[in-house]
Coordinates of C-alpha atoms in Angstrom, one line a residue:
M788 CA -1.9 -38.6 -14.0
P789 CA 1.4 -36.2 -14.5
T790 CA 2.6 -33.7 -12.0
T791 CA 1.8 -30.1 -13.5
I792 CA 3.9 -27.5 -12.6
I793 CA 0.8 -24.9 -13.1
D794 CA -1.6 -24.0 -10.3
P795 CA -4.4 -22.7 -11.5
D796 CA -6.3 -22.6 -8.3
D797 CA -2.7 -20.8 -6.7
D798 CA -3.0 -17.4 -5.5
S799 CA -0.5 -16.9 -3.0
A800 CA 1.7 -15.7 -5.2
R801 CA 0.8 -16.0 -8.5
R802 CA 4.1 -12.7 -9.0
V803 CA 5.8 -14.5 -12.6
R804 CA 4.3 -15.2 -16.1
L805 CA 5.5 -18.4 -17.7
D806 CA 6.4 -16.3 -20.7
T807 CA 8.7 -14.3 -18.6
L808 CA 11.0 -16.9 -17.9
V809 CA 11.1 -18.4 -20.7
R810 CA 12.9 -16.0 -22.5
L811 CA 15.8 -15.6 -20.1
R812 CA 15.6 -19.5 -20.7
W813 CA 16.2 -18.8 -24.3
I814 CA 19.2 -16.6 -23.7
A815 CA 20.4 -19.1 -21.3
V816 CA 20.2 -21.9 -24.1
F817 CA 21.7 -20.1 -26.7
G818 CA 25.0 -18.8 -24.5
Q819 CA 25.6 -22.2 -23.9
L820 CA 24.6 -23.6 -27.4
A821 CA 27.3 -20.8 -29.1
A822 CA 29.3 -21.7 -26.1
V823 CA 29.2 -26.2 -26.5
L824 CA 30.3 -25.3 -30.6
I825 CA 33.0 -22.9 -30.5
V826 CA 34.8 -25.4 -27.5
H827 CA 33.3 -28.1 -30.0
D828 CA 37.9 -28.4 -30.8
S829 CA 38.6 -27.7 -27.4
L830 CA 37.1 -30.6 -25.7
V831 CA 38.4 -33.5 -24.7
S832 CA 36.5 -36.9 -26.2
E833 CA 33.9 -36.3 -28.6
V834 CA 31.4 -38.2 -25.9
L835 CA 31.7 -35.2 -24.4
F836 CA 30.4 -32.7 -26.8
W837 CA 27.6 -34.4 -27.6
V838 CA 26.6 -34.7 -24.1
G839 CA 26.9 -31.1 -23.3
F840 CA 24.8 -30.2 -27.6
A841 CA 22.7 -32.7 -25.6
V842 CA 22.0 -31.6 -21.8
V843 CA 21.6 -28.0 -24.1
V844 CA 19.0 -29.1 -26.6
L845 CA 17.0 -31.2 -23.9
Y846 CA 16.7 -28.1 -21.4
G847 CA 15.2 -26.0 -25.0
S848 CA 13.4 -27.8 -25.5
L849 CA 11.6 -27.9 -21.4
N850 CA 10.9 -24.4 -23.1
V851 CA 9.1 -26.5 -26.1
Y852 CA 7.3 -28.3 -24.6
L853 CA 6.3 -25.4 -21.6
L854 CA 5.0 -22.7 -23.9
W855 CA 3.1 -25.2 -26.0
R856 CA 1.4 -26.6 -23.2
Y857 CA 0.7 -23.6 -21.3
R858 CA -0.6 -20.2 -22.4
G859 CA 2.7 -17.5 -22.4
D860 CA 0.6 -15.6 -20.4
V861 CA -0.3 -17.5 -17.9
R862 CA 1.3 -16.6 -14.1
L863 CA 2.9 -19.2 -12.4
G864 CA 2.9 -20.4 -8.0
A865 CA 6.0 -20.2 -6.4
D866 CA 7.1 -24.0 -6.4
G867 CA 6.1 -24.1 -10.5
V868 CA 8.9 -21.1 -10.2
A869 CA 11.1 -22.8 -8.0
L870 CA 10.5 -26.2 -10.0
L871 CA 11.8 -23.6 -13.2
L872 CA 14.7 -21.8 -11.0
G873 CA 15.7 -25.3 -9.7
I874 CA 15.7 -27.0 -12.6
D875 CA 18.6 -23.2 -14.3
I876 CA 20.6 -24.3 -11.9
A877 CA 21.1 -28.6 -12.3
E878 CA 21.3 -27.6 -16.3
L879 CA 24.0 -25.9 -15.2
A880 CA 25.9 -28.5 -12.7
I881 CA 25.7 -30.9 -15.4
L882 CA 27.7 -28.6 -18.3
L883 CA 30.0 -27.6 -15.8
F884 CA 30.7 -31.3 -15.3
L885 CA 31.6 -31.2 -18.5
T886 CA 33.7 -28.4 -18.9
G887 CA 36.3 -28.1 -16.3
G888 CA 33.5 -28.1 -12.6
L889 CA 33.9 -25.0 -10.5
Q890 CA 38.2 -24.1 -12.5
N891 CA 35.3 -23.0 -15.8
P892 CA 34.9 -19.4 -14.9
F893 CA 30.9 -19.7 -15.8
A894 CA 30.1 -21.1 -12.6
L895 CA 29.5 -18.0 -11.5
L896 CA 25.8 -18.1 -13.6
F897 CA 24.6 -20.0 -10.2
I898 CA 23.8 -16.8 -9.2
G899 CA 21.4 -15.7 -11.1
P900 CA 18.5 -17.4 -10.8
V901 CA 18.3 -18.2 -6.5
L902 CA 18.9 -13.9 -7.4
I903 CA 15.2 -14.3 -9.0
S904 CA 13.6 -16.2 -6.2
A905 CA 14.4 -13.9 -4.0
S906 CA 13.1 -11.7 -6.1
V907 CA 10.1 -13.1 -6.6
L908 CA 9.7 -16.5 -3.7
S909 CA 9.5 -16.5 -0.6
A910 CA 12.8 -16.7 2.1
R911 CA 12.3 -20.6 2.3
L912 CA 12.0 -21.2 -1.8
T913 CA 15.1 -19.2 -1.9
L914 CA 17.3 -20.7 0.9
V915 CA 16.2 -24.4 -0.7
L916 CA 17.3 -23.6 -4.1
G917 CA 20.8 -21.6 -2.7
M918 CA 21.4 -24.8 -0.5
L919 CA 20.9 -26.6 -3.8
A920 CA 23.3 -24.4 -6.3
I921 CA 25.6 -24.1 -2.6
S922 CA 25.3 -28.0 -2.9
C923 CA 26.4 -28.6 -6.6
A924 CA 29.3 -25.6 -6.6
T925 CA 30.5 -27.6 -3.4
L926 CA 30.5 -30.9 -6.1
L927 CA 31.9 -29.5 -8.6
M928 CA 35.5 -28.5 -6.6
F929 CA 35.8 -32.5 -6.8
V930 CA 33.6 -34.1 -9.6
Y931 CA 34.0 -33.4 -13.0
F932 CA 35.6 -33.4 -16.3
P933 CA 39.4 -31.5 -17.4
L934 CA 38.5 -28.2 -18.5
P935 CA 38.4 -28.3 -22.4
W936 CA 42.3 -27.0 -23.5
P937 CA 44.1 -25.8 -27.0
G938 CA 47.0 -28.6 -26.9
E939 CA 47.8 -30.9 -24.5
G940 CA 47.9 -32.2 -21.8
T941 CA 44.2 -30.2 -19.6
F942 CA 44.3 -27.0 -17.4
E943 CA 44.0 -28.3 -13.7
L944 CA 43.9 -24.7 -10.6
P945 CA 45.6 -24.8 -7.6
W946 CA 43.3 -25.9 -5.0
I947 CA 43.4 -23.3 -2.4
Y948 CA 42.0 -21.0 -5.9
V949 CA 39.3 -23.2 -6.9
F950 CA 38.4 -23.3 -3.3
G951 CA 38.7 -18.8 -3.1
V952 CA 36.1 -19.4 -6.1
W953 CA 33.7 -21.7 -4.0
L954 CA 33.8 -19.2 -1.2
A955 CA 32.5 -16.8 -4.4
I956 CA 29.7 -18.4 -5.4
A957 CA 28.6 -19.4 -1.4
L958 CA 29.2 -15.4 0.0
A959 CA 27.6 -14.1 -3.3
I960 CA 25.0 -16.6 -2.7
G961 CA 23.8 -15.5 1.1
Y962 CA 24.9 -11.9 0.3
I963 CA 23.4 -10.9 -3.3
S964 CA 20.1 -13.1 -2.1
V965 CA 19.6 -11.0 0.8
Y966 CA 20.1 -7.7 -0.1
A967 CA 17.4 -8.7 -2.9
S968 CA 15.4 -10.1 -0.8
Q969 CA 15.0 -6.5 1.4
I970 CA 14.8 -4.4 -1.3
T971 CA 12.5 -6.7 -3.1
E972 CA 10.1 -6.5 -0.2
E973 CA 10.3 -2.8 0.9
S974 CA 8.9 -2.4 -2.3
R975 CA 5.9 -4.4 -2.1
K976 CA 5.6 -3.1 0.5
L977 CA 6.1 0.2 -0.5
T978 CA 3.1 -0.6 -3.2
Q979 CA 1.1 -2.3 -0.8
A980 CA 0.7 1.1 1.9
L981 CA 0.1 3.7 -1.3
A982 CA -2.2 1.7 -2.7
A983 CA -4.2 2.0 0.9
T984 CA -3.3 5.5 0.9
E985 CA -5.3 5.8 -2.3
L986 CA -8.6 3.4 -0.7
V987 CA -8.6 5.8 2.1
L988 CA -8.6 8.6 -0.1
A989 CA -11.6 7.3 -2.6
R990 CA -13.2 6.6 0.9
E991 CA -13.4 10.0 2.1
Q992 CA -13.3 11.1 -1.5
H993 CA -16.6 9.0 -2.4
L994 CA -18.4 10.5 1.3
S995 CA -18.1 13.5 -0.4
Q996 CA -20.0 12.7 -3.0
L997 CA -22.7 11.6 -1.6
D998 CA -23.1 15.2 -0.5
G999 CA -23.2 16.6 -3.6
L1000 CA -26.1 13.1 -5.0
A1001 CA -27.8 14.5 -1.9
A1002 CA -28.0 18.2 -2.7
A1003 CA -28.8 17.2 -6.3
A1004 CA -32.0 14.5 -5.0
A1005 CA -33.1 16.9 -3.2
H1006 CA -33.6 19.8 -6.6
E1007 CA -35.1 17.2 -8.4
L1008 CA -37.6 16.0 -5.8
G1009 CA -38.2 19.9 -4.0
T1010 CA -41.3 20.0 -8.0
P1011 CA -43.1 17.5 -7.4
L1012 CA -43.6 17.4 -3.2
A1013 CA -44.8 21.1 -4.0
T1014 CA -47.2 20.0 -6.1
I1015 CA -47.8 17.5 -4.0
L1016 CA -47.9 19.6 -0.7
L1017 CA -50.4 21.9 -2.6
V1018 CA -53.1 19.4 -4.0
A1019 CA -53.6 18.3 -0.2
K1020 CA -53.8 21.7 1.5
E1021 CA -56.7 22.0 -1.5
L1022 CA -57.8 18.7 -0.4
E1023 CA -58.1 19.4 2.6
R1024 CA -59.7 22.5 2.7
E1025 CA -62.9 20.9 0.1
L1026 CA -64.1 18.7 2.4
D1027 CA -66.6 19.2 5.2
P1028 CA -65.4 18.7 8.3
G1029 CA -66.9 16.0 9.5
S1030 CA -65.1 13.7 5.8
P1031 CA -63.6 10.0 7.2
I1032 CA -61.0 10.8 5.2
L1033 CA -60.2 14.0 6.3
D1034 CA -57.4 13.0 9.3
D1035 CA -55.8 10.5 6.3
I1036 CA -55.7 14.2 3.8
R1037 CA -54.1 15.8 7.1
L1038 CA -51.7 13.1 7.9
L1039 CA -50.4 13.5 4.0
R1040 CA -50.3 17.2 4.2
Q1041 CA -48.3 16.3 7.6
Q1042 CA -45.5 14.2 6.5
A1043 CA -44.8 16.3 3.0
Q1044 CA -44.1 19.3 4.9
R1045 CA -42.1 16.9 6.6
C1046 CA -40.6 15.8 3.6
R1047 CA -40.3 18.9 2.4
E1048 CA -38.3 19.9 6.2
I1049 CA -35.4 17.1 5.2
L1050 CA -34.9 18.0 2.0
G1051 CA -34.2 21.0 2.1
K1052 CA -31.7 20.5 5.0
L1053 CA -30.1 17.6 2.3
S1054 CA -29.9 21.0 -0.2
E1055 CA -28.3 23.1 2.7
F1056 CA -26.1 20.2 3.1
P1057 CA -21.3 22.6 2.6
E1058 CA -20.6 22.8 -0.8
P1059 CA -17.9 25.2 -1.3
G1060 CA -17.0 28.4 -0.3
E1061 CA -20.7 28.0 2.3
M1062 CA -20.9 27.4 5.6
F1063 CA -18.8 24.7 6.9
A1064 CA -16.5 23.8 4.0
R1065 CA -14.3 26.2 5.8
M1066 CA -14.1 26.2 9.4
P1067 CA -12.3 28.1 11.9
I1068 CA -8.8 25.8 13.4
S1069 CA -10.1 25.2 16.7
A1070 CA -13.9 23.8 14.9
L1071 CA -12.0 21.2 13.3
V1072 CA -8.9 20.3 15.4
E1073 CA -12.2 19.6 17.9
D1074 CA -13.8 17.0 14.9
V1075 CA -11.0 15.9 14.7
V1076 CA -10.7 15.1 19.0
A1077 CA -13.8 14.4 19.7
P1078 CA -14.5 11.0 18.2
H1079 CA -11.8 10.2 20.8
R1080 CA -12.4 11.7 24.2
T1081 CA -13.8 8.2 24.5
G1082 CA -10.9 5.9 25.0
E1083 CA -9.1 6.1 29.3
A1084 CA -6.6 9.0 28.5
A1085 CA -7.8 12.5 28.6
I1086 CA -7.4 15.2 25.4
D1087 CA -7.6 18.7 26.9
V1088 CA -7.0 21.2 23.0
V1089 CA -5.7 24.2 23.7
M1090 CA -5.6 27.6 22.0
P1091 CA -3.1 30.0 22.2
S1092 CA -4.4 33.4 23.3
E1093 CA -2.6 36.1 21.0
G1094 CA -2.0 35.2 17.6
G1095 CA -4.2 37.6 15.4
P1096 CA -7.0 36.8 12.9
E1097 CA -8.1 32.5 13.7
P1098 CA -6.8 30.5 10.4
V1099 CA -10.0 29.6 8.6
G1100 CA -9.8 26.2 6.1
A1101 CA -10.8 23.7 4.1
R1102 CA -12.6 20.6 6.2
N1103 CA -10.4 18.6 3.9
P1104 CA -10.2 15.3 4.2
A1105 CA -6.8 14.0 4.3
I1106 CA -6.2 17.1 6.7
L1107 CA -9.0 15.7 8.9
Y1108 CA -7.6 11.5 8.6
G1109 CA -4.4 12.5 9.0
L1110 CA -4.9 14.1 12.2
G1111 CA -7.4 12.1 13.4
N1112 CA -5.3 9.2 13.6
L1113 CA -1.4 11.2 15.3
V1114 CA -4.6 11.3 18.2
E1115 CA -5.9 8.5 18.2
N1116 CA -2.6 6.5 18.4
A1117 CA -1.9 8.7 21.1
A1118 CA -4.9 8.1 23.5
D1119 CA -3.8 4.8 22.7
F1120 CA -0.2 5.4 24.1
A1121 CA -0.7 7.7 26.8
R1122 CA -0.5 6.4 30.2
E1123 CA -3.8 9.6 31.1
R1124 CA -4.0 12.2 28.8
V1125 CA -3.1 13.6 25.7
E1126 CA -2.4 18.0 24.6
V1127 CA -3.3 19.1 21.1
A1128 CA -2.4 22.8 21.6
V1129 CA -3.1 25.5 18.7
S1130 CA -1.1 27.6 17.9
W1131 CA -0.4 30.6 15.1
N1132 CA 0.9 33.5 13.8
A1133 CA -0.1 35.7 10.0
D1134 CA 3.1 33.0 8.4
S1135 CA 2.5 30.0 10.0
V1136 CA 0.1 27.0 11.5
W1137 CA 0.9 24.5 14.4
I1138 CA -0.7 22.3 16.3
M1139 CA 1.6 19.9 18.8
I1140 CA -0.1 16.6 19.9
S1141 CA 1.3 15.1 22.5
D1142 CA 1.3 12.6 25.0
D1143 CA 3.0 10.7 29.1
G1144 CA 3.2 7.5 28.1
P1145 CA 6.1 5.5 26.7
G1146 CA 7.7 7.7 24.0
F1147 CA 8.9 6.7 20.3
P1148 CA 10.7 3.7 21.0
P1149 CA 14.8 5.1 19.7
E1150 CA 15.5 2.1 17.4
I1151 CA 13.0 3.2 14.3
M1152 CA 12.6 6.9 15.6
D1153 CA 14.6 8.4 12.2
R1154 CA 12.6 5.5 10.6
L1155 CA 8.8 6.5 11.5
G1156 CA 7.0 6.9 8.7
K1157 CA 8.0 4.8 6.7
P1158 CA 5.7 2.0 5.4
Y1159 CA 5.3 -1.0 8.6
V1160 CA 7.6 0.1 10.6
T1161 CA 5.7 -0.5 13.9
S1162 CA 6.0 -1.0 17.2
R1163 CA 5.1 -2.7 19.9
R1164 CA 4.5 -1.1 22.6
G1165 CA 0.7 -0.1 23.4
R1166 CA -2.8 -0.2 26.0
R1167 CA -5.9 -1.1 23.6
K1168 CA -3.6 -2.8 21.0
G1169 CA -1.9 -5.8 23.7
E1170 CA 1.9 -5.8 24.1
D1171 CA 2.3 -8.1 21.4
S1172 CA 0.9 -6.0 18.5
P1173 CA 1.9 -3.2 15.9
G1174 CA 1.2 0.2 15.8
L1175 CA 2.1 3.1 14.4
G1176 CA 3.4 1.3 11.0
L1177 CA 0.8 1.4 8.0
G1178 CA -1.8 3.5 10.3
F1179 CA 1.6 6.3 10.5
F1180 CA 2.1 6.0 7.2
I1181 CA -1.3 6.8 6.0
A1182 CA -1.7 9.5 8.2
K1183 CA 1.3 11.5 7.9
T1184 CA 2.0 10.7 3.5
L1185 CA -1.9 12.7 4.2
L1186 CA -0.8 15.5 5.8
E1187 CA 2.3 16.7 3.6
R1188 CA 0.0 16.3 0.6
S1189 CA -2.4 19.3 2.6
G1190 CA 1.3 20.6 2.6
A1191 CA 2.6 20.2 6.5
R1192 CA 5.3 19.6 7.5
L1193 CA 6.0 16.4 10.5
S1194 CA 8.7 16.5 13.2
L1195 CA 9.2 13.9 15.9
Q1196 CA 10.8 14.3 19.2
N1197 CA 10.4 12.9 22.9
R1198 CA 10.1 14.1 26.1
K1199 CA 13.3 15.0 27.4
F1200 CA 14.4 13.1 30.7
P1201 CA 13.3 13.0 33.1
Q1202 CA 9.3 13.8 31.2
R1203 CA 7.7 11.0 29.5
G1204 CA 6.5 10.6 26.1
A1205 CA 6.4 11.4 22.5
I1206 CA 5.7 15.2 20.7
I1207 CA 4.6 14.8 16.6
R1208 CA 4.5 18.6 15.4
I1209 CA 2.4 19.7 12.9
H1210 CA 3.7 22.7 10.7
W1211 CA 1.4 24.2 7.5
E1212 CA 2.6 27.9 5.7
R1213 CA -1.0 29.9 6.5
A1214 CA -1.3 30.2 2.4
D1215 CA -1.1 26.6 2.6
F1216 CA -4.0 26.4 5.5
E1217 CA -6.5 28.5 4.4
R1218 CA -6.3 27.1 0.6
P1219 CA -9.9 27.4 -0.2
P1220 CA -10.7 23.5 -1.8
E1221 CA -11.8 22.1 -4.6
P1222 CA -14.8 22.1 -6.2
L1223 CA -17.0 18.8 -5.9
W1224 CA -19.0 17.0 -8.6
G1225 CA -22.6 16.3 -8.5
A1226 CA -22.9 18.9 -6.0
G1227 CA -26.0 21.0 -6.9
E1228 CA -28.9 23.2 -5.5
A1229 CA -32.5 22.6 -4.6
D1230 CA -34.0 25.5 -7.1
D1231 CA -35.8 28.3 -5.0
D1232 CA -39.4 28.5 -6.5
D1233 CA -39.5 24.0 -5.6
L1234 CA -38.4 25.3 -1.9
D1235 CA -41.2 28.3 -1.7
A1236 CA -44.1 26.9 -3.1
A1237 CA -45.3 26.5 0.6
P1238 CA -44.4 28.0 4.3
G1239 CA -41.8 26.0 6.5
A1240 CA -39.9 24.7 3.7
A1241 CA -36.0 26.0 5.3
A1242 CA -35.0 24.0 7.2
P1243 CA -34.4 26.4 11.1
S1244 CA -30.8 27.3 10.4
G1245 CA -30.1 26.3 14.2
V1246 CA -31.2 22.2 12.6
T1247 CA -29.2 23.0 9.2
A1248 CA -26.3 23.6 11.0
A1249 CA -26.7 20.8 13.6
A1250 CA -27.5 18.6 10.0
S1251 CA -23.8 20.1 8.3
R1252 CA -22.0 19.4 11.2
G1253 CA -23.4 16.5 11.2
S1254 CA -22.5 16.0 7.1

């Protein structure tokens, strides 16, 4: 069975559509065919012309075969892309062999396939293709037919100039490949990081929507549950005290009443403009810090003694997640203590998160907040595991979407540790939340049809807080 260049089970690198490569190769086919026809009269031998023409036609026939054998929208595996690019290099080397080797100015086209490889393939395959191109260029320094030239005689460039052309091709392949690979990798990482950010936001939005669905369920179930309670009470009053089913009816009424109380709590989950949809900054910070108090490092919250009325902001999932990630990182890197200091005035709100750990590595200080920039120091994750990478990028992105600005620094010697300052304009911090779809209220008639339907205020607050 012939070996196929298409691997339908290769999920690791289906990045290039076959149609894309074929279109690029058609440009090369027509360009090479035109060049061979133009220099027909200048070729030293008629045989060389027909050999070159046959090479170009065979190269074009491969495109026709690929389009016939496979669908144009099929995506190639990494090995398939590398094989086609290797054929491009070999075909170009044959044409250059027939037309002057490295003395032909079109020798610079060796860079093209390697550049494409650097953009879509792994470093290993790009290195292989780069070495193939440089090997072909090296061979063409010494083995080639003379460059076609009008008139009698042949055209020969000085050896030192040919060596300069070879060196330029080799350096260009190396430099441009590394440059293109780095740019492509950064773009790929940024895309993945933004996708992860969107997943976090989608998850938080989904949780918020569940609150609305719970309130809607309380609204819809209120009426039938009130009917069940009414019928159960009537049956309990009508039955004789010695009836064998009296206890069952009483149990039914009690459980229905319990359902009423649960639905009452659900119906009072926070809605836009209601309790706990907006909360003072002290409660918001405590919400952020509470899940991380069980670690090795102590977390202290410091509130100001003055500064005017306390800011009251939306219970924004982006702020909660972003601050939570920063506090978690600080607790991970701290030796003994993390401090979360809050301050505000009439115009601004600040939160400062500091720890007594090793601080930010100076070599990545300026790049922190970009995707996949990591530090390898930490306690909980282990000495060889990265930290402050994608999670820090997501936290920074979420906080900046809420209007915050972040600044990072290390404590001045002899103190040690990292400091993160988050600043909002007070108007941005106190901006009302966007309405959530799907939120509803239970009908007052449904919940008040029987006594005790509404949950006590303390229970309701606890349930809302837990949401």
